[in-house]
Short mmCIF file of C-alpha atoms and ligand atoms in Angstrom, two decimals:
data_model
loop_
_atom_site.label_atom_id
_atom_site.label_comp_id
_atom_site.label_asym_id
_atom_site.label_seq_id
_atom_site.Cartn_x
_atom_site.Cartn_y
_atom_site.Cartn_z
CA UNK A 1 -9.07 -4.86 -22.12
CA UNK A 2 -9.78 -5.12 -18.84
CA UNK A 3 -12.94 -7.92 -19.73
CA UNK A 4 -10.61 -9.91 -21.70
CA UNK A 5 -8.25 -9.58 -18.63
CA UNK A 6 -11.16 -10.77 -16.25
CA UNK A 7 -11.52 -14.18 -18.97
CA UNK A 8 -8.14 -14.86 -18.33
CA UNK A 9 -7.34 -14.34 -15.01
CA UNK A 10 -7.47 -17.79 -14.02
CA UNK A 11 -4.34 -18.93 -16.15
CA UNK A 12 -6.05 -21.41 -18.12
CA UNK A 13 -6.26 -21.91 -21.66
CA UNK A 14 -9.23 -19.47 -23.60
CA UNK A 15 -9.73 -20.32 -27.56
CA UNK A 16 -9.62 -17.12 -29.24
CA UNK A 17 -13.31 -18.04 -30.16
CA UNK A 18 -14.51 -18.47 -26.99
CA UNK A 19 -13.03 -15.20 -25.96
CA UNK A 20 -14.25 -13.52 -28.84
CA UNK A 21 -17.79 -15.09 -28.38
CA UNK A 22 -17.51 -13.61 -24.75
CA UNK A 23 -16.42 -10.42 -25.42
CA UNK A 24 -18.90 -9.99 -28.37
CA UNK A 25 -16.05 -8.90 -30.68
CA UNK A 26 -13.89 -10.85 -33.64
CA UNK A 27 -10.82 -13.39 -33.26
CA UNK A 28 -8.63 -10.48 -34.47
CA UNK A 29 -10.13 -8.25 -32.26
CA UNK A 30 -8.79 -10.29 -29.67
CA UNK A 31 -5.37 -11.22 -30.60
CA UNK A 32 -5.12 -7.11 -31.16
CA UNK A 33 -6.37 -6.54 -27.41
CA UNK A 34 -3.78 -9.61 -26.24
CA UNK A 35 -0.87 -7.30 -28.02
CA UNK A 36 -1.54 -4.19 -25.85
CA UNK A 37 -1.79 -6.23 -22.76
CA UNK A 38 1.33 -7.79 -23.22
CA UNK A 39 2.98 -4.33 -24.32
CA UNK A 40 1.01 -2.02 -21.98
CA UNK A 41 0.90 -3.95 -18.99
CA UNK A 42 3.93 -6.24 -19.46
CA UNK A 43 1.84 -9.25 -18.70
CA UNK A 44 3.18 -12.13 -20.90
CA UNK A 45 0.75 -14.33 -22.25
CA UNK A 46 1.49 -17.98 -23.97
CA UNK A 47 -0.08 -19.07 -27.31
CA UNK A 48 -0.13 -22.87 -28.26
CA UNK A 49 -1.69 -23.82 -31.07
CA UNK A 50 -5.05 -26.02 -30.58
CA UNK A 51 -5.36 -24.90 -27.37
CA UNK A 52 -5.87 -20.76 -27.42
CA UNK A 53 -4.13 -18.71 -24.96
CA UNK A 54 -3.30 -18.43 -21.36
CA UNK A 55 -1.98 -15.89 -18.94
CA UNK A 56 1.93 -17.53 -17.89
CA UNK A 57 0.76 -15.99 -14.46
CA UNK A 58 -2.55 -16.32 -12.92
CA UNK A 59 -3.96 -13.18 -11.35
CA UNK A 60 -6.88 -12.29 -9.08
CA UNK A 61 -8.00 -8.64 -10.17
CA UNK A 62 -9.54 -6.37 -7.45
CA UNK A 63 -13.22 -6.40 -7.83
CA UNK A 64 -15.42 -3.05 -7.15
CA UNK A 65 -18.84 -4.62 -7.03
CA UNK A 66 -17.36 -7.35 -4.36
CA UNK A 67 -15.54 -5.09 -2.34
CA UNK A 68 -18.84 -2.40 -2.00
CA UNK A 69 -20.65 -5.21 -1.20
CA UNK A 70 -19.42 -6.41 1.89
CA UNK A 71 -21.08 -6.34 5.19
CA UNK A 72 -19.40 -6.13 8.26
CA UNK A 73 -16.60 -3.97 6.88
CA UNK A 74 -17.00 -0.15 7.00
CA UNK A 75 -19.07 1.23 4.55
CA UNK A 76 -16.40 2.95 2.31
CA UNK A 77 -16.80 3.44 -1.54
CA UNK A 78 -14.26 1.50 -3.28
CA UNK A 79 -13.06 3.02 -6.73
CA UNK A 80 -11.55 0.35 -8.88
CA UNK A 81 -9.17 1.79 -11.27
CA UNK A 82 -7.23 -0.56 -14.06
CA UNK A 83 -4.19 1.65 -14.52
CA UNK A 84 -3.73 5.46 -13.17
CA UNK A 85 -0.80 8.20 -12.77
CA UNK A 86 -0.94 7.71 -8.41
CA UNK A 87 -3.87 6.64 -6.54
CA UNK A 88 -3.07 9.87 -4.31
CA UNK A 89 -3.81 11.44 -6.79
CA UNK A 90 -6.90 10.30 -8.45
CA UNK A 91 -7.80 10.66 -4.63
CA UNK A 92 -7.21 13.99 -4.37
CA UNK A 93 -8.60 14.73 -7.71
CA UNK A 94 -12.29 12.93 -6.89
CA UNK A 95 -12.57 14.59 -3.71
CA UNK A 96 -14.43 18.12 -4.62
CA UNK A 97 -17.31 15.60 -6.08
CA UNK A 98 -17.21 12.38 -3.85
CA UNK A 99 -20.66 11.50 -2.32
CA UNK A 100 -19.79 10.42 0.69
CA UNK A 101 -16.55 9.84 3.12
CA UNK A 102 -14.36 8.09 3.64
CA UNK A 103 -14.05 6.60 0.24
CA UNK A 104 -11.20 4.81 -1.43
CA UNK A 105 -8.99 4.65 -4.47
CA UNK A 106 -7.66 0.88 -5.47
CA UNK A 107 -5.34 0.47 -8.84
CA UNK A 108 -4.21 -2.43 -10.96
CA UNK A 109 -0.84 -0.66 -11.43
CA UNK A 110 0.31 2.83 -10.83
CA UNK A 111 2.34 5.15 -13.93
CA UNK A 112 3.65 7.56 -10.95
CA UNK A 113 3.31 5.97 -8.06
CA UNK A 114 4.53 8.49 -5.22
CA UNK A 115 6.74 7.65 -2.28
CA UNK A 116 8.28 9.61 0.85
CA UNK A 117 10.80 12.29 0.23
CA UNK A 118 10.06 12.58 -3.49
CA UNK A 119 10.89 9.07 -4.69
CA UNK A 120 8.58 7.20 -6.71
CA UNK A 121 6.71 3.78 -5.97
CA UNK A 122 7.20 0.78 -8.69
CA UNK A 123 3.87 -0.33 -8.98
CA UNK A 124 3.53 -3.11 -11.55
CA UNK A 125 0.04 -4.51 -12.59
CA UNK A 126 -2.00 -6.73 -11.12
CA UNK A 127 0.21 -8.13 -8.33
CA UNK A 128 0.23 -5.52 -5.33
CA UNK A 129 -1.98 -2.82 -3.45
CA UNK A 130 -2.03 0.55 -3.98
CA UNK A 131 -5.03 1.93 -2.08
CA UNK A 132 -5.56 5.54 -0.98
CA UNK A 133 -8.24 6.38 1.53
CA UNK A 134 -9.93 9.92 1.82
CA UNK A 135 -11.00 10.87 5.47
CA UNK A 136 -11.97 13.98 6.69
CA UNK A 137 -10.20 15.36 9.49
CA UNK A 138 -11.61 18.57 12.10
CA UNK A 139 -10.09 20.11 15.16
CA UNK A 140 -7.05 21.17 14.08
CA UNK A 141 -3.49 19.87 13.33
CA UNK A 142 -3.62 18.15 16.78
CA UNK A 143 -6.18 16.05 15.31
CA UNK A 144 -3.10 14.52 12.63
CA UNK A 145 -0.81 13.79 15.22
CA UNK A 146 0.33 10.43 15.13
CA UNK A 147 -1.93 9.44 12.51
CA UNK A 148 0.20 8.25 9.83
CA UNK A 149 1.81 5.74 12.47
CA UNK A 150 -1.52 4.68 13.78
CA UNK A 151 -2.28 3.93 9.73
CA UNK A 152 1.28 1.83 10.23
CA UNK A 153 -0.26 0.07 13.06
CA UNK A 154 -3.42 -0.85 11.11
CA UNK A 155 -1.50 -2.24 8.08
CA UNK A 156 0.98 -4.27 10.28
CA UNK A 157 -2.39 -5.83 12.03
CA UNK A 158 -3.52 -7.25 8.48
CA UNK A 159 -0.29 -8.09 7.46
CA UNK A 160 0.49 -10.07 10.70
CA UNK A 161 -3.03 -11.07 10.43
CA UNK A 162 -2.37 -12.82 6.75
CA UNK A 163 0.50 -14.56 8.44
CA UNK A 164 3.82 -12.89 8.29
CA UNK A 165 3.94 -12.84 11.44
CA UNK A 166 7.90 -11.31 11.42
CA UNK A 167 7.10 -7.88 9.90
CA UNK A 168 7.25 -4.97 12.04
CA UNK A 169 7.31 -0.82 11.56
CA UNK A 170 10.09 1.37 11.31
CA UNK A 171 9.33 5.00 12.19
CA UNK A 172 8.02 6.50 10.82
CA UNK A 173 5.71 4.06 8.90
CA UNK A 174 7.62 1.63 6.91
CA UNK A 175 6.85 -2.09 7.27
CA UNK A 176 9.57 -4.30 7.13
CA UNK A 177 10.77 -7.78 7.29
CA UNK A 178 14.15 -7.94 8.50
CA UNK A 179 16.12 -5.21 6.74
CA UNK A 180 13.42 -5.53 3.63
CA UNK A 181 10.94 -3.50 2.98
CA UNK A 182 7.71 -4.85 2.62
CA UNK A 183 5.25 -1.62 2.54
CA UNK A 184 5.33 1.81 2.94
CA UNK A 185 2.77 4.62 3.82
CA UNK A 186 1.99 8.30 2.13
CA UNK A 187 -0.23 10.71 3.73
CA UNK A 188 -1.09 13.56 1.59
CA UNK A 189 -3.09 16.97 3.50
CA UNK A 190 -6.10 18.76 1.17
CA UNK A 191 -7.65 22.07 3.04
CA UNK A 192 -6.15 24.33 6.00
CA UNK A 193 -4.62 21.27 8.87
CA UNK A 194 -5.59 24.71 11.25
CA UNK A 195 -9.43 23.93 10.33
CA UNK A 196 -10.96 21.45 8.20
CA UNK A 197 -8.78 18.90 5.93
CA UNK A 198 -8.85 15.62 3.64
CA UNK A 199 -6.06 13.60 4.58
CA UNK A 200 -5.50 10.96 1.90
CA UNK A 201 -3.59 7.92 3.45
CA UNK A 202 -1.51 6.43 0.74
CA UNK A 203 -0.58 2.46 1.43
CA UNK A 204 1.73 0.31 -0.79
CA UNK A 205 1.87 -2.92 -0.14
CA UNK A 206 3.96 -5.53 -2.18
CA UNK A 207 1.68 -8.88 -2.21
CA UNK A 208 2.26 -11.16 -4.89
CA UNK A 209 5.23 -9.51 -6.53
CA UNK A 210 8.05 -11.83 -7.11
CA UNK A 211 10.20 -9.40 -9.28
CA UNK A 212 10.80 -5.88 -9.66
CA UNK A 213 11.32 -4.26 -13.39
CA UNK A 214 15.43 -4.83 -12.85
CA UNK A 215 16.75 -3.00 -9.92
CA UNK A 216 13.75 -0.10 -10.04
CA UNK A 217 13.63 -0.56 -6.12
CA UNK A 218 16.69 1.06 -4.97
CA UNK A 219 16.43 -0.56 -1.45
CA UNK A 220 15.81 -4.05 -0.10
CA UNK A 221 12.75 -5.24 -0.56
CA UNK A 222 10.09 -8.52 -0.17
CA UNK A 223 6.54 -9.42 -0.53
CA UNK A 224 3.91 -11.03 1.12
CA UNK A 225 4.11 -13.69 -1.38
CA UNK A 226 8.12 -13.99 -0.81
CA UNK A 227 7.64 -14.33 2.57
CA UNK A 228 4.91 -16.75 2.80
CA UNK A 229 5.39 -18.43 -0.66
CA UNK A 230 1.45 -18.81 -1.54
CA UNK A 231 -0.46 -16.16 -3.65
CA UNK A 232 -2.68 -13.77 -1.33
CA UNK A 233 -5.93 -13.10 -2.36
CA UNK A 234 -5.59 -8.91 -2.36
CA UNK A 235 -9.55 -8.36 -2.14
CA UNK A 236 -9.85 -10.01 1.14
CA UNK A 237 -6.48 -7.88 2.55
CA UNK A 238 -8.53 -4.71 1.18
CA UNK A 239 -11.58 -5.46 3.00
CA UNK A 240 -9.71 -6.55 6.36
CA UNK A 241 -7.64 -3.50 5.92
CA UNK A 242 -10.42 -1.51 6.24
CA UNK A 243 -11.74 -3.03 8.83
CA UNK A 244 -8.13 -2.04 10.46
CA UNK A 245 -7.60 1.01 9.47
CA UNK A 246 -11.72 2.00 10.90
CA UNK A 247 -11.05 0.92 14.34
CA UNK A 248 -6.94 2.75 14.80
CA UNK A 249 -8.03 5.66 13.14
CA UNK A 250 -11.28 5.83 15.71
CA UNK A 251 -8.56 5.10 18.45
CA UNK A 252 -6.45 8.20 17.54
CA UNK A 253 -9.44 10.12 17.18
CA UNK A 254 -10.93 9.72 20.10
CA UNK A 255 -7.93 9.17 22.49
CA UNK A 256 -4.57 10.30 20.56
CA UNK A 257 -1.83 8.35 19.68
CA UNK A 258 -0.90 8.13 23.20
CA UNK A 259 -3.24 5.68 23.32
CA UNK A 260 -1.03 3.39 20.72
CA UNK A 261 2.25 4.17 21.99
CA UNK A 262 2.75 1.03 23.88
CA UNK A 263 1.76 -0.77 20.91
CA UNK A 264 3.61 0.87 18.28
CA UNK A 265 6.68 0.44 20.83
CA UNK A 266 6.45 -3.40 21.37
CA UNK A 267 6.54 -3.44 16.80
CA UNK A 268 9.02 -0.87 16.48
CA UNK A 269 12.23 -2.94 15.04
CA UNK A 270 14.60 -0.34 16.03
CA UNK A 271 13.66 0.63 19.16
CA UNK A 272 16.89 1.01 21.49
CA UNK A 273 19.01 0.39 18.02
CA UNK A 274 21.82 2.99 17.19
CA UNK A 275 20.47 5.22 14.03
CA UNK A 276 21.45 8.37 12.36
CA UNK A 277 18.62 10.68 11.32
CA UNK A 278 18.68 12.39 8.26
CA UNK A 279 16.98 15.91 9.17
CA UNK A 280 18.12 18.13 5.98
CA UNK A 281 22.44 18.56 6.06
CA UNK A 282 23.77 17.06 8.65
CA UNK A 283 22.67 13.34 10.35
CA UNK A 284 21.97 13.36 13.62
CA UNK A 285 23.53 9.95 15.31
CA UNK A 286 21.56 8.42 18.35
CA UNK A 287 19.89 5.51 19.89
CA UNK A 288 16.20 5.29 19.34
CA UNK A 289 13.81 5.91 22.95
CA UNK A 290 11.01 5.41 21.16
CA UNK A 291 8.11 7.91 19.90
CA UNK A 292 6.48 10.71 21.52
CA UNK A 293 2.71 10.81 21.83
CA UNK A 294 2.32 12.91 19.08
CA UNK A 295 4.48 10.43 17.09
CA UNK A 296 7.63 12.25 17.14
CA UNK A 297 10.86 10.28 17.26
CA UNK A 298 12.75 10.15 20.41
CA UNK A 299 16.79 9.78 20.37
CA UNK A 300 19.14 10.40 22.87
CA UNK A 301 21.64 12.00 20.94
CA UNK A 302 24.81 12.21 23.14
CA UNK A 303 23.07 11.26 26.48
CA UNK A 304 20.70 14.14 25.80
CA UNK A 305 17.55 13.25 24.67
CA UNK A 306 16.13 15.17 21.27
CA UNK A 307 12.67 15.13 19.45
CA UNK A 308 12.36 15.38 15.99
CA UNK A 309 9.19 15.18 13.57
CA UNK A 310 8.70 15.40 10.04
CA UNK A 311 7.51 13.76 7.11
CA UNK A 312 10.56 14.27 5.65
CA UNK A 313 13.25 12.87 7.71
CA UNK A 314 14.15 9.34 7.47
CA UNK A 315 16.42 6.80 9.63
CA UNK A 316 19.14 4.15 9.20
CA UNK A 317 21.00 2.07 11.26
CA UNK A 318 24.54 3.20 12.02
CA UNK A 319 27.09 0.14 11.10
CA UNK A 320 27.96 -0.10 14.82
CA UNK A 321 24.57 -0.67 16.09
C1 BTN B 1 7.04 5.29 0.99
O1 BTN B 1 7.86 5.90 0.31
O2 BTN B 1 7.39 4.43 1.81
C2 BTN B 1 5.57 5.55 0.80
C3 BTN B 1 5.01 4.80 -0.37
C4 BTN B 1 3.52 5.01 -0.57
C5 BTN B 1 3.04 4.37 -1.85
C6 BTN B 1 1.55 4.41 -1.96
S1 BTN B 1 0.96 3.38 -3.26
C7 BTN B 1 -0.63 4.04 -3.06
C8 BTN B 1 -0.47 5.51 -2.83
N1 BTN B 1 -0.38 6.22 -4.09
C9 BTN B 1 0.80 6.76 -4.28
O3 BTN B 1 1.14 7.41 -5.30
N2 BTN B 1 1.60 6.51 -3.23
C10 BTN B 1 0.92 5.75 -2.22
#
């Protein structure tokens, strides 16, 4: 499917002769393969007669062999996947035989995609990333602090790099634009944090999507595509998000997030805003300081100022902010 996928990428009309020609296999073959892709991956494709079929919207698949093949990005294995449960996942799964590290997980669309604080992550085919990076992490738990916002720091590089200049983080790693999100990040821990761990660093990213299966994203949301109204070309984000994500995560090695604190500050949307924090029953109401340099989340809560870390808490603004 995913040959007869590559044939039609480009939105143009394909004969079902040529396409069976190219593919080796029968005209009926074909129209049977077009069915599933229209049913499987909800990709509508238009028939006229005389003229064969065409894709109603172009689409630029991630390529393996290009993406391993580029010099002057880090020299991570790339693992193409058409369709799979949660790239996390696969991740964690291919770890106990992976050659070498860091490698990577990319997918065309995601059946489970995971997101923070057990929701899940729509992840339609073809038109965003979902890319999940193995590295392996010694020294101890110190060695995590602050990673997954030095990860959000990396993204918002590319992202600002590919011209949306607007978006900025929200702690602890959302991207947004405005009030809408526009990525979000998932770290996922594999070993003893004490000793020696696999941290997989989950990134969606919504690129070319233009609409969401109706109302599946229960929060505001936009695209790279929305914002800048021009299809991105996601192979070239992958490979400069690597290139990103290789020189924060050396910075955080070697120096700490302290080292980033300045800059995550000066792209932190909410810094100084009024926010409650939702840490389990109760919120806790306060205006944003900033982070700590472990990453932690400063508020002074009632002139007194309180930390608070966790990958489980999450902020909003308060309506008086
Ligand atoms: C969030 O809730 O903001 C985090 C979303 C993280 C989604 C990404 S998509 C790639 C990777 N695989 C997953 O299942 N989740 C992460």
């Amino acid at each position: 499917m995913l040959a007869l996928l590559r044939l039609l990428q480009d939105g143009r009309f394909h004969s079902g002769e040529a396409l069976g020609a190219a593919l080796g296999v029968s005209r009926s073959a074909v129209w049977k393969q077009l069915q599933v892709l229209q049913a499987e991956l909800s990709l509508p494709v238009h028939k006229v007669r005389g003229r064969g079929y065409r894709l109603e919207t172009p689409l630029q698949l991630l390529d393996e062999d290009w993406l391993n093949a580029q010099v002057g990005a880090p020299q991570w294995h790339a693992c193409v996947m058409p369709s799979v449960d949660s790239t996390n996942a696969e991740a964690l799964r291919l770890l106990p035989s992976a050659a070498s590290l860091p490698f990577y997980v990319l997918a065309e669309r995601q059946t489970s995609g995971r997101g923070r604080r057990g929701r899940s992550w729509i992840s339609p085919f073809g038109e965003n990333l979902y890319y999940s990076l193995v590295v392996r992490v010694e020294g101890g738990v110190r060695q995590l602090d602050g990673m997954s916002l030095a990860v959000g720091l990396a993204l918002l590089n590319v992202i600002h790099c590919f011209g949306v200049t607007e978006a900025g983080l929200k702690w602890p790693n959302d991207v947004l634009v405005g009030d809408r999100k526009l990525a979000g990040i998932l770290l996922e821990l594999s070993g003893d944090p004490a000793d020696i761990c696999h941290v997989v660093i989950g990134i969606g990213l919504n690129v070319n999507m233009l609409v969401s299966e109706a109302g599946a994203i229960g929060q505001p949301w936009t695209s790279m595509r929305a914002e800048l109204a021009c299809l991105l070309n996601r192979n070239e984000l992958v490979t400069e998000l690597n290139k990103q994500l290789s020189r924060y995560l050396d910075i955080q090695r070697r120096d700490g997030f302290a080292a980033l604190q300045d800059e995550w500050h000066a792209n932190h949307l909410w810094q100084g805003r009024s926010v409650a924090l939702t840490a389990g029953a109760a919120p806790v109401e306060g205006k944003v300081l900033g982070v700590d340099h472990s990453g932690a989340i400063r508020l002074s809560v009632d002139g007194v100022e309180r930390v608070f870390s966790g990958g489980e808490l999450s902020l909003r603004l308060r309506d008086d902010s």
